[in-house]
Structures are given as C-alpha cells and as structure tokens.
Coordinates of C-alpha atoms in Angstrom, one line a residue:
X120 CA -38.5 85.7 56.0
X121 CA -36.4 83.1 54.1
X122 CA -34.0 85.4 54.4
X123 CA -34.3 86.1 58.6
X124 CA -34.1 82.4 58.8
X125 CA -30.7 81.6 57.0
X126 CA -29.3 84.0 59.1
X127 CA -30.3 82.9 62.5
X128 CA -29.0 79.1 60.9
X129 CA -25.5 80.4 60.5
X130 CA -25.4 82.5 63.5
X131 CA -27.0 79.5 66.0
X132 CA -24.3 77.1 64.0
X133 CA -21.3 79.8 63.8
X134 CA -21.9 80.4 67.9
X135 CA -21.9 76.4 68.2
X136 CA -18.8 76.1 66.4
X137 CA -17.1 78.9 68.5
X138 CA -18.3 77.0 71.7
X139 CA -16.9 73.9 70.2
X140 CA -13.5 74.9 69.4
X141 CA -10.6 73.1 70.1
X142 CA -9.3 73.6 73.9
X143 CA -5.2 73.0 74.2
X144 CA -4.7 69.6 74.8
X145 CA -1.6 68.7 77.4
X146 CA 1.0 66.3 76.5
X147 CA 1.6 63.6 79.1
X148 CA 5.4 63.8 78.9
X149 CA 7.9 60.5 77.7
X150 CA 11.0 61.6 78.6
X151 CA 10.9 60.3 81.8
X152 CA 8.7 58.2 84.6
X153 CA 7.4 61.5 85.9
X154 CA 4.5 61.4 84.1
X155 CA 2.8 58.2 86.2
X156 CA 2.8 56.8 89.4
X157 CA 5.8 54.4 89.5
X158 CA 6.7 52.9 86.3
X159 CA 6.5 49.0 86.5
X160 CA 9.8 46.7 85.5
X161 CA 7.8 46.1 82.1
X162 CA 7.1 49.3 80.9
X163 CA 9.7 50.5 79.0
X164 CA 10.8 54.0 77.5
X165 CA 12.3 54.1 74.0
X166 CA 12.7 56.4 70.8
X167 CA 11.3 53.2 68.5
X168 CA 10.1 49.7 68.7
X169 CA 8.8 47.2 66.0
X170 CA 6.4 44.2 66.5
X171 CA 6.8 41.9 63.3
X172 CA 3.5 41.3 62.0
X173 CA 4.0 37.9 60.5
X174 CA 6.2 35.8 63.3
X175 CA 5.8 36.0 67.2
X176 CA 8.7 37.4 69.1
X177 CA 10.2 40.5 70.7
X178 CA 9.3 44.0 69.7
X179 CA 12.8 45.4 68.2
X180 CA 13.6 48.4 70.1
X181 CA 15.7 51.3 70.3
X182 CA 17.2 53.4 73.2
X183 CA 15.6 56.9 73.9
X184 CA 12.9 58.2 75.1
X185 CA 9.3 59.1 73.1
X186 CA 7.7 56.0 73.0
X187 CA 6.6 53.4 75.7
X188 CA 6.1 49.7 75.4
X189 CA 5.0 47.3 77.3
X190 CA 7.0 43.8 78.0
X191 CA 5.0 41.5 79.7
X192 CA 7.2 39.3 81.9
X193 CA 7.0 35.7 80.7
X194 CA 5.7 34.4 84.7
X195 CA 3.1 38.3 84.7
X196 CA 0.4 37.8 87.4
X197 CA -3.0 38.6 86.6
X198 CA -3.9 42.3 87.4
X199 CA 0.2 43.5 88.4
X200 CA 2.0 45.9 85.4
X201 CA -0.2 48.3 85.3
X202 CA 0.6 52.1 84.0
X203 CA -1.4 54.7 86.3
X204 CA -1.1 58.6 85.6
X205 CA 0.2 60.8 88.0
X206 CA -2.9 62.9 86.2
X207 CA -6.7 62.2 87.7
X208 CA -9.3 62.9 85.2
X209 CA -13.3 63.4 85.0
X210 CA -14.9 64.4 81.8
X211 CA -11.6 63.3 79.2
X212 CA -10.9 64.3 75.6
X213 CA -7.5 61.5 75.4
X214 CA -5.7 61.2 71.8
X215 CA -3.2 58.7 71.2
X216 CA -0.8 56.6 68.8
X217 CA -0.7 52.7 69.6
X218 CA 1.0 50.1 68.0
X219 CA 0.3 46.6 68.9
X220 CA 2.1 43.1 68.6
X221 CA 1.1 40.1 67.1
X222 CA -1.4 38.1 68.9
X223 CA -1.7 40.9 71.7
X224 CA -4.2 42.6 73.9
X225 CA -4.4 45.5 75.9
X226 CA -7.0 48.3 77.6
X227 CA -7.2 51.8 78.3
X228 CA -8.7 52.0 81.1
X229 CA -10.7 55.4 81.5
X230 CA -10.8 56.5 85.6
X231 CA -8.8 53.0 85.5
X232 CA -12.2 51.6 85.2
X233 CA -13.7 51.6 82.0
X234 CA -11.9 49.7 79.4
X235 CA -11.7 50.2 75.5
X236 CA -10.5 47.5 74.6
X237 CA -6.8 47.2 72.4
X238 CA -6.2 44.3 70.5
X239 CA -4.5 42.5 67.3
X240 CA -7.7 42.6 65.4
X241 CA -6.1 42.3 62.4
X242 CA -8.6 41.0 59.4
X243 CA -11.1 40.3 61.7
X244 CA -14.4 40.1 59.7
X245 CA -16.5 40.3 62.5
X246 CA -15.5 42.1 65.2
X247 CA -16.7 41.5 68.7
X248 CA -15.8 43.3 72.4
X249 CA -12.6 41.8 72.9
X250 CA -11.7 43.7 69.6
X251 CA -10.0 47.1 69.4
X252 CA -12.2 49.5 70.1
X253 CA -14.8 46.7 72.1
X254 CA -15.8 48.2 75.3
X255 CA -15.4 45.0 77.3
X256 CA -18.0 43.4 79.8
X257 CA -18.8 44.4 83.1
X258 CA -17.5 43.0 85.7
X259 CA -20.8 42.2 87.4
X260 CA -23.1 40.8 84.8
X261 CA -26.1 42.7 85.2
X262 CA -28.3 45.1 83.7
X263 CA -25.9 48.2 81.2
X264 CA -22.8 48.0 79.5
X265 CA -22.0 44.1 79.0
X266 CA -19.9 44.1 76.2
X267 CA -20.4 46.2 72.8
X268 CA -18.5 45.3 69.7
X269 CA -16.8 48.4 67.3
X270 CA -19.2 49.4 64.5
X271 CA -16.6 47.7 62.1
X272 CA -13.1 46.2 62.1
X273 CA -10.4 49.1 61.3
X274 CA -7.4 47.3 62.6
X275 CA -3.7 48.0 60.8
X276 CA -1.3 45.1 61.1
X277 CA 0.7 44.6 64.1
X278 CA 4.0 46.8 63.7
X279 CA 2.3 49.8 62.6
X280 CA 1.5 52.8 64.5
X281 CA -2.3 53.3 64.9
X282 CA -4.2 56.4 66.2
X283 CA -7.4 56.5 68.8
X284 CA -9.6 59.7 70.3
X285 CA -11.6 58.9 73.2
X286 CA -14.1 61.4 74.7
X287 CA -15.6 60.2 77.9
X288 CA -17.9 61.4 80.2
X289 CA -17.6 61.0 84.0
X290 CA -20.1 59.6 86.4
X291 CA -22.0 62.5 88.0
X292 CA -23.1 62.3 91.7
X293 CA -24.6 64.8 94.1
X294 CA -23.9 66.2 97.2
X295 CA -24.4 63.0 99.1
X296 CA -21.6 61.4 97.0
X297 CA -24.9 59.2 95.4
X298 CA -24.2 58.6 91.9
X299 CA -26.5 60.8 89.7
X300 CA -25.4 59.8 85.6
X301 CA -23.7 57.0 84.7
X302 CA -20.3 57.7 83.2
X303 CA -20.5 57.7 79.3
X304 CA -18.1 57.0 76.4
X305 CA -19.5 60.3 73.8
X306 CA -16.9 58.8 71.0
X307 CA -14.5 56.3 70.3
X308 CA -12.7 57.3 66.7
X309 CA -10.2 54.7 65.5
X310 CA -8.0 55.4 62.5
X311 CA -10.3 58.0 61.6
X312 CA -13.4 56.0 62.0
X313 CA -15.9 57.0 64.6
X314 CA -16.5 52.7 66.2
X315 CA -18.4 53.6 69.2
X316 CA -21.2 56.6 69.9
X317 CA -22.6 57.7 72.8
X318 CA -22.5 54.2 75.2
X319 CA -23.6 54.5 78.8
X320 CA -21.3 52.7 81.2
X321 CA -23.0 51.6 83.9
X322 CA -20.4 50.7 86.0
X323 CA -16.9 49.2 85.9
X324 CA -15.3 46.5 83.3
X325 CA -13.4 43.7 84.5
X326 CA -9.8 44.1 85.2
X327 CA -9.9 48.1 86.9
X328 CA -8.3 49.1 89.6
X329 CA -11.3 49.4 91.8
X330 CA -15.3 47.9 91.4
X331 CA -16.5 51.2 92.9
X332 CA -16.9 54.8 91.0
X333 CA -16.0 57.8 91.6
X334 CA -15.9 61.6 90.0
X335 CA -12.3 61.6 89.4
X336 CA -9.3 58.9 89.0
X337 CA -6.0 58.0 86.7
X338 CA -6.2 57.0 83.5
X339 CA -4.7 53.4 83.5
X340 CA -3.0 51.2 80.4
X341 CA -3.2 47.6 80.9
X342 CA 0.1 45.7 81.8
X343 CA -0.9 42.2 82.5
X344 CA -1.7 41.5 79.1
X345 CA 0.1 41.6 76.0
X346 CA 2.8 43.7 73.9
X347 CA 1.8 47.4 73.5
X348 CA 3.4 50.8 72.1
X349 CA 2.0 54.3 72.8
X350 CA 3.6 57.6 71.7
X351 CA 1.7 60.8 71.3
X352 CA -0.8 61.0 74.5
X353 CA -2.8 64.0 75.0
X354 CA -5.4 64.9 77.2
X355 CA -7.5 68.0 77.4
X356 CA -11.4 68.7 79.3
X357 CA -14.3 68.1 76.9
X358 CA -16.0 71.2 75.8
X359 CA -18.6 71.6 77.5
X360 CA -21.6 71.2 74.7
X361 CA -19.6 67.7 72.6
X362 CA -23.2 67.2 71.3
X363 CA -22.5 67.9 67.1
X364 CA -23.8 70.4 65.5
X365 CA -26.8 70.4 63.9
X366 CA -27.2 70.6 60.4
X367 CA -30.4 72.2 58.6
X368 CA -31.1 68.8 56.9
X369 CA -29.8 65.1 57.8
X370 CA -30.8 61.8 56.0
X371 CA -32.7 59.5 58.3
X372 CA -31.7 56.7 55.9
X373 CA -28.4 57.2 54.0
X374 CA -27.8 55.0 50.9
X375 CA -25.1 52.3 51.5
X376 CA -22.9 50.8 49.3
X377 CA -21.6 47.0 50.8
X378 CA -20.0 44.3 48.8
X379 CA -21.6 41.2 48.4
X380 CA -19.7 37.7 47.8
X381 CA -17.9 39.3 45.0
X382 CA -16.2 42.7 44.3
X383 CA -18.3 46.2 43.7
X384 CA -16.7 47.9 41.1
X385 CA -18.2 51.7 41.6
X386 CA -18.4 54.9 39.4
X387 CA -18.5 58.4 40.8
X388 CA -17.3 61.5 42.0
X389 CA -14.8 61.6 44.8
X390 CA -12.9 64.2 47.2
X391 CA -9.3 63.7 46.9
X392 CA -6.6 66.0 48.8
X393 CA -10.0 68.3 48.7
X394 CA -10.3 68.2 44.9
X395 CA -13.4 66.7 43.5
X396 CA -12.5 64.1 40.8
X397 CA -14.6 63.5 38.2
X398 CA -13.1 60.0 36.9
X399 CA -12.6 57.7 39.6
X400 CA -13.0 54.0 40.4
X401 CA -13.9 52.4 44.0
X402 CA -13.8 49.0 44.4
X403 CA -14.8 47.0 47.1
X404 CA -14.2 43.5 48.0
X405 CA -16.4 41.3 50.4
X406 CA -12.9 41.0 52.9
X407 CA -13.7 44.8 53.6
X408 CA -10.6 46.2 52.1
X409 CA -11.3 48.9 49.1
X410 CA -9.4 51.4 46.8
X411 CA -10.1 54.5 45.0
X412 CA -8.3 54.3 41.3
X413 CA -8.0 57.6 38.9
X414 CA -8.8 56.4 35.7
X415 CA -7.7 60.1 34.2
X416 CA -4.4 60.2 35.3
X417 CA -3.9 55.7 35.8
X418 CA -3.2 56.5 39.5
X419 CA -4.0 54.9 43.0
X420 CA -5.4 57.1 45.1
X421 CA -6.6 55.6 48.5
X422 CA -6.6 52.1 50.1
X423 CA -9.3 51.8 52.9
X424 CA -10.0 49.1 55.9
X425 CA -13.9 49.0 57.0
X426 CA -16.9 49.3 55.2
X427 CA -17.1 49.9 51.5
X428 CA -19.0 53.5 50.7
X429 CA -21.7 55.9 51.5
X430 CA -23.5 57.1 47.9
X431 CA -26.2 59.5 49.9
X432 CA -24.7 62.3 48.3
X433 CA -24.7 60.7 44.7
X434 CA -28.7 59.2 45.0
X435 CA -30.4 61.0 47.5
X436 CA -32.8 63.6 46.0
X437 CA -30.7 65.5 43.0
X438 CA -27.8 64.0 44.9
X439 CA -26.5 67.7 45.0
X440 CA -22.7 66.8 46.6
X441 CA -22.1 63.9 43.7
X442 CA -19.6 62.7 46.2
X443 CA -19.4 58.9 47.7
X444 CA -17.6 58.6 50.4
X445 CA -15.4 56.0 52.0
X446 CA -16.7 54.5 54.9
X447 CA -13.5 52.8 56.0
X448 CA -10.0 53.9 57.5
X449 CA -8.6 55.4 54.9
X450 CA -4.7 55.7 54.2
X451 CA -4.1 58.6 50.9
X452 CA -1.9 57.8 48.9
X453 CA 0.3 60.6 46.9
X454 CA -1.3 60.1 43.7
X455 CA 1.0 60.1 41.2
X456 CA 0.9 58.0 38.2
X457 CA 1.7 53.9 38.6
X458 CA 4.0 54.1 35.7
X459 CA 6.3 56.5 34.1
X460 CA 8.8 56.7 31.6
X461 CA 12.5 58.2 33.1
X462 CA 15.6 59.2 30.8
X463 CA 17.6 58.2 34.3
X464 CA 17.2 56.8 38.0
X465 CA 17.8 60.3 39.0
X466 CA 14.8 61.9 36.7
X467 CA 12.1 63.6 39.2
X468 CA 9.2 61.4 38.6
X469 CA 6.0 63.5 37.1
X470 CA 3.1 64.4 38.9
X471 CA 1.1 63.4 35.7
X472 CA 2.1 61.5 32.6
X473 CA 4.7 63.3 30.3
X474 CA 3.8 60.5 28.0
X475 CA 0.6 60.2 26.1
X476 CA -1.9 58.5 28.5
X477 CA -4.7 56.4 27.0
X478 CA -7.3 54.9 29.2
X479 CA -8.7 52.1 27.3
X480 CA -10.9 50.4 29.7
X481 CA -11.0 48.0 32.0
X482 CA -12.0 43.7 31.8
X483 CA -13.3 41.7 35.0
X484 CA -11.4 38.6 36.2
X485 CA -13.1 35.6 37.1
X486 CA -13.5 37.2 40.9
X487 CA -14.5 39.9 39.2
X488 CA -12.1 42.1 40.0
X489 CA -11.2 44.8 37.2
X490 CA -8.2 45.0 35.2
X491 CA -7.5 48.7 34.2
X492 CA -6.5 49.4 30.8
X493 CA -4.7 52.0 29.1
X494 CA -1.6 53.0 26.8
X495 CA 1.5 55.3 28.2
X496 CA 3.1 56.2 25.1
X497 CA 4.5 53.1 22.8
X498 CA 3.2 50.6 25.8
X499 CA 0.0 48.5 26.7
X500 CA -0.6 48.2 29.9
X501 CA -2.7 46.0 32.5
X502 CA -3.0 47.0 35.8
X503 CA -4.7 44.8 38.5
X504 CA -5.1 45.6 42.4
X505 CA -6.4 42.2 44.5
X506 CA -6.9 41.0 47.8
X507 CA -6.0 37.9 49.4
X508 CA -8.3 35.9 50.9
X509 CA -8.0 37.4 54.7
X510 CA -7.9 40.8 53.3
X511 CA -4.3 41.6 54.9
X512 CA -3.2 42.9 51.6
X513 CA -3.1 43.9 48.2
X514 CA -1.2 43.1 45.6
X515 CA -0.3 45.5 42.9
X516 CA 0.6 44.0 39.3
X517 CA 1.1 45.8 35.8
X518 CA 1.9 43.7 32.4
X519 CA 3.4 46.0 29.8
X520 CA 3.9 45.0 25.7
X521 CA 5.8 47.3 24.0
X522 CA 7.0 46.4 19.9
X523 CA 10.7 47.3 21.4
X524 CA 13.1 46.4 24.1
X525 CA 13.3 49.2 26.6
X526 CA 15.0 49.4 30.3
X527 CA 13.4 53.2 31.0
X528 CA 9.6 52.0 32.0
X529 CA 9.2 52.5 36.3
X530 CA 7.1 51.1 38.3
X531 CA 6.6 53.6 40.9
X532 CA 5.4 51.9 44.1
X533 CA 5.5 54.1 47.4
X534 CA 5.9 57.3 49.3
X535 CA 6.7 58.9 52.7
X536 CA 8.4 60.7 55.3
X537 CA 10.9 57.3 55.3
X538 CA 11.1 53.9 53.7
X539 CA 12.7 51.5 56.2
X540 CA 13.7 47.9 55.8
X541 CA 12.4 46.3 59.2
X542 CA 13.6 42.3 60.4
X543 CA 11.6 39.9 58.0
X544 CA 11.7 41.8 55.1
X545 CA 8.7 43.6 54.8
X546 CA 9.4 48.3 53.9
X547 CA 7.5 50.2 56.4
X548 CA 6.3 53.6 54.8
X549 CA 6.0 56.7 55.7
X550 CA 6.3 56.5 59.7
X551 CA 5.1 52.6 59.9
X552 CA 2.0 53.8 58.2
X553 CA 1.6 50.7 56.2
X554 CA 4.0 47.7 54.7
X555 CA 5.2 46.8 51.1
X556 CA 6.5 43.6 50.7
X557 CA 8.5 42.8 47.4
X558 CA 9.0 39.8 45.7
X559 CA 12.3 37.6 46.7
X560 CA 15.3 38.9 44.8
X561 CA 13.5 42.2 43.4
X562 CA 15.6 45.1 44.3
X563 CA 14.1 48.6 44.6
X564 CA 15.3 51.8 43.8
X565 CA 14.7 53.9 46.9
X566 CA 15.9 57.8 46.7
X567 CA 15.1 60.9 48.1
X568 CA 12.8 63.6 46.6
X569 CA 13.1 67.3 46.2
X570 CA 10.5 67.1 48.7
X571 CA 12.4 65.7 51.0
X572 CA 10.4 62.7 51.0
X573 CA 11.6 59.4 49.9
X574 CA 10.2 57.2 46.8
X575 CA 10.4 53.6 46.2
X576 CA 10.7 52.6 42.6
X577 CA 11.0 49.4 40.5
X578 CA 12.1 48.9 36.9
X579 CA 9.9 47.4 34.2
X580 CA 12.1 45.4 31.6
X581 CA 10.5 45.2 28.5
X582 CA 12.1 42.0 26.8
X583 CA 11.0 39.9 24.0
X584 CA 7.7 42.8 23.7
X585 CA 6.9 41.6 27.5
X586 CA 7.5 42.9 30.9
X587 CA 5.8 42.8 34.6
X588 CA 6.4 43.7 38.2
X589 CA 4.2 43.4 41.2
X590 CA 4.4 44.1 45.1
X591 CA 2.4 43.8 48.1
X592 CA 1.1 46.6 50.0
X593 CA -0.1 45.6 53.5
X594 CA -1.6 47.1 56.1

C-alpha cells in the first residue's frame, strides 16, 4: 500500500510538472520602434545607459540599440510619454531587466491598467505601495485592491540592472461582456524574491490608459514619471494550471530567523553553487543586508538584500535537509579565497589556499559584528564584513601581521563578465550587477582570467610586521 501510494505521488506531481513546463516566451524586439505603438520623443533606444547612484543627473548613454530608457522632458505633462505595445495581452507571463535612476519612479502597467509599481527603493526599511514591486492604489477608492506593499524591500542601487517576472491573470467576463473574475496578479518575483502572491485586482490603478476593463489590452511602461531602463522583455501565455505543485508535506509554520537591534551571527549548513557546505557563517544585520562566509576555505560566498534566513530545514522535526536558507535577493559570489599568496601579478589565483590555511576563530565587535580569524601561511589575519548605517553597503577589511616584510600577499576583491570604471568612481561588476568602490588613491590590479572573466585584485603590503586593505561593495 505504502508502496501504491508513492507511486501515484510522483506520477500526480511528474504529470503536474509536465503540464507546467516552460512555454517559449517571445522577445518584444529593441532594435527598432516596431515593437510599440509610436515611440514618444522620451523614450530612447540605446546599447547602454548608466544612472549614477550617488548624485542626480543624466543617465550616461550609448548609441545602439538593446536597451530603452526613458528621459522625462524637464516641462512632461502628467499622463503624456507613455510606451504602449503593439502586443495586446490577457493572461501574461512578462520577464524583464530594469534599471532605475536615482530618486525615480515608474509602472508597468499590465492591460495598461494595473500598475506594479518601479521605484528607487533603495534601503528602504519599510517598504510601502509606492515601492518597487507596490501594486499601487486604485483609482476609485473603494472596496479591493487599494494599495499593497512588497513582502520586503529587494531594491539594488540605482545604476544597476535589476530583474522582475510578473504572471497576471486577466479579468474574465461572459458572454454579455459582464465582468465574471476580477483580473489577478498570481506572482510578482523581484531579484529572485517572490514580493507579491496571488492579489485580486479589482479594478484599475491610477494613472492607466483607461478606468474601464477589458479581456485584452497593451502592456504599457509609464513615461510621465521618472528615469527608467528596460532590456530583456519577454512575454509568453501562462500555463494553464500556475497553481504550484503540491508537495506531500509543507510546514504551516516555518521557523524564521530575523535580526534584532544587533547582528545574528548564524551556524549551519548551506547550499552553495548546489554543494552543501558543512562550515559556513550567516550573518544578519538589523539594516536587512546579510552574507554567507566559508570559514573552511576563509571565503565570501553570498551577499543578500531582504530578510535574514529560513532554519525550517535545520529545526523542524529531525531537521532532515540541515539547510537554512536565504530569504533575501541573493547575489553569489565566485567563492574563492579573500587572500592569497602570488609569486607574480600574472599568477592564476587558486581556487583554494595553496598556503596552509588556519581558521582560528572569530571575536565580536562592539556592534557585534564578527571578526574572522585565521592564519594563511606565515600571516595573521582579521577579516571583518560591516554595514553602514542605511545598509547600502559593505565594507570589506583584512589586517595582516607577518614577522617579515613581504609585497606578494593579494587581496582578491571581485569577479565578472566585466569590471568597468563608471562617472564617479564607483567599478560596476559583472554586467552592473553590483558596485565596488575603493578607497581614494588605491589602485587595483584588474586582469583577465583563463576564464575569460575578469578579476579585480589589490595588494597587501606587509611593512613594519603590519599591513591592511579594505573596499566597499555596494549594491
């Protein structure tokens, strides 16, 4: 019997996960207008652009195609700018890359009628509906959909390129042309993390194209507003079941793991490039920004934006998985070790210590944030990651003693498709996936890898026994 019943499990889940496979999506085209209706004097097409995060201004742009941005003219009128699809959609599965500007707002306007809200939410600590990923207030104030908040604040700085899924569900009406269902927004997922689930909309948000509903319409960005990039738009039909699968247990209650007013420094298991590791670190700070920290190997592994972890799988019943799991929008980092030892600037840095690696430890600062100890051959080392106070960014600090001089110690501080410098001075990484931001006069060693990828290094003098380097990663 047991036996009848595990296989009718994985034969009603296998026949769900068929039914729920992926249907092609269709890219809407940015090599040209043809893709809308006509494209208004402040929508632009490009190949780049770059909003500075830290000073107002315009974007930085360059000519192509790829990428559209949206110039507000300095006298806009209310409601005029507008970018309408030559596409009319019901039910819509619609992916997309944004990048916003500093300061800005923006909407995607579903059947140009229901908005999810875009916005510089930036270190926001608590998010409301005019915040990326809000749905924002009806216009008629009345019974339904007046507003909702995102589940939590996952907002990357202005200048970086940012990533939403939105699966909506049309209004349904019958054969009278009455209005049946309310239109319904199945899942907003923001940087990874799902911010909105299962929302009935019933009827219109301020600022559509029209106050009345129907079963099929373009999809509308807002022009009126503020500074906007997109890149990347899909669009495909909802499968036809988007309700999830169901598993043969769920936990009514999982076990969170939040900050408080000072730091959570957390042991246990986590999954990392799908590897379970067995000696990690999370720490969580109360400005909801946390990393993951491999005290084997004395290697960052993960910075995250949101909420702190889930432990379900560690304490609930024999806490089988032994995984916590971020809760936040998490950017992976390569992994590698912080520091290394090179016989040149050319040397191919090591995907694990080639010297002898001693983790010795760690202390709590005053904040009580942890300083990770260990030795890397003939050095001691400190290694500290901290926030500042609005949670923007981290900054990443090692202290060294050695008995001897030496010049050959690297401090080994990002990796990515590309390392640009952008206007300002702050290094966008990996496709403007985050920032690092060095201090004044500190020169990096930036080179390619045999991967094709580019590395950032710095060097760690060790003179009179003592040495030290830090940077900023922001994000």
């Amino acid at each position: 019997m047991k036996l009848f019943t595990f296989l009718l499990f994985f034969l009603l889940t296998a026949t769900c996960a068929v039914a729920q496979q992926d249907a092609a999506y269709t890219p809407v085209l940015l090599t040209g207008p043809n893709s809308f209706k006509p494209l208004p004097a402040n929508w632009k097409l490009v190949s780049e652009v770059f909003f500075n995060p830290l000073a107002d201004g315009d974007p930085v742009l360059k000519n192509g195609t790829g990428v559209l941005v949206n110039i507000p003219a300095k006298n806009k009128k209310w409601n005029e700018g507008h970018l309408l699809t030559n596409m009319e959609h019901g039910d819509l599965d619609l992916d997309l890359d944004l990048m916003m500007a500093k300061g800005s707002n923006s909407g995607i306007y579903l059947q140009g009628r229901y908005e999810v809200r875009l916005s510089d939410s930036w270190g926001k600590q608590d998010p409301d509906y005019t915040d990326a990923g809000g749905i924002y207030k009806r216009e008629a104030n009345t019974e339904g959909a007046e507003g909702r908040p995102p589940a939590q604040n996952v907002s990357r700085a202005p200048g970086l390129w940012q990533h939403m899924q939105i699966v909506f569900r049309a209004p349904r009406f019958n054969a009278e042309g009455k209005k049946t269902e309310n239109a319904r927004l199945v899942k907003v997922i923001y940087n990874g993390v799902t911010i909105q689930e299962n929302i009935e909309l019933s009827g219109p948000t301020t600022g559509g194209i029209a106050s009345d509903e129907t079963a099929m319409a373009p999809l509308m960005f807002q022009g009126d507003h503020g500074q906007v990039a997109l890149r990347n738009i899909r669009y495909r039909v909802p499968p036809a079941n988007t309700e999830p699968v169901r598993r043969a247990s769920a936990v009514v209650n999982p076990i969170l793991v939040s900050p408080g007013v000072a730091p959570v420094v957390h042991r246990g298991f986590l999954n990392y490039n799908g590897k379970k590791l067995t000696a990690p670190v999370a720490v969580g700070y109360p400005q909801k920004v946390s990393y993951a920290y491999d005290l084997d190997k004395g290697r960052l592994l993960e910075v995250w934006r949101g909420d702190f972890l889930d432990a379900t799988g560690m304490w609930y019943s024999r806490g089988e998985q032994q995984l916590a799991v971020a809760l936040g929008s998490l950017i992976v980092l390569p992994g590698k070790p912080t520091l290394a030892f090179l016989p040149g600037k050319d040397s191919v840095w090591p995907d694990s210590n080639t010297a002898a690696y001693n983790y010795l430890g760690y202390d709590l600062l005053k904040d009580g944030s942890p300083v990770f100890k260990y030795q890397l051959g003939d050095a001691m080392i400190r290694e500290t990651l901290t926030p500042d106070n609005s949670g923007k960014r981290f900054t990443h600090s090692i202290s060294a003693e050695m008995a001897k001089e030496a010049k050959d110690l690297w401090f080994r501080v990002a990796e990515g498709s590309d390392i640009a410098l952008q206007p300002g001075g702050l290094y966008a990484v990996n496709d403007k996936q985050y920032y690092i931001q060095l201090p004044e006069k500190v020169k990096p060693l930036i080179r390619k890898t045999a991967a094709n990828t580019t590395e950032m290094l710095l060097p760690v003098t060790i003179k009179d026994q003592k040495g030290g380097v830090n940077y900023e990663l922001v994000w």
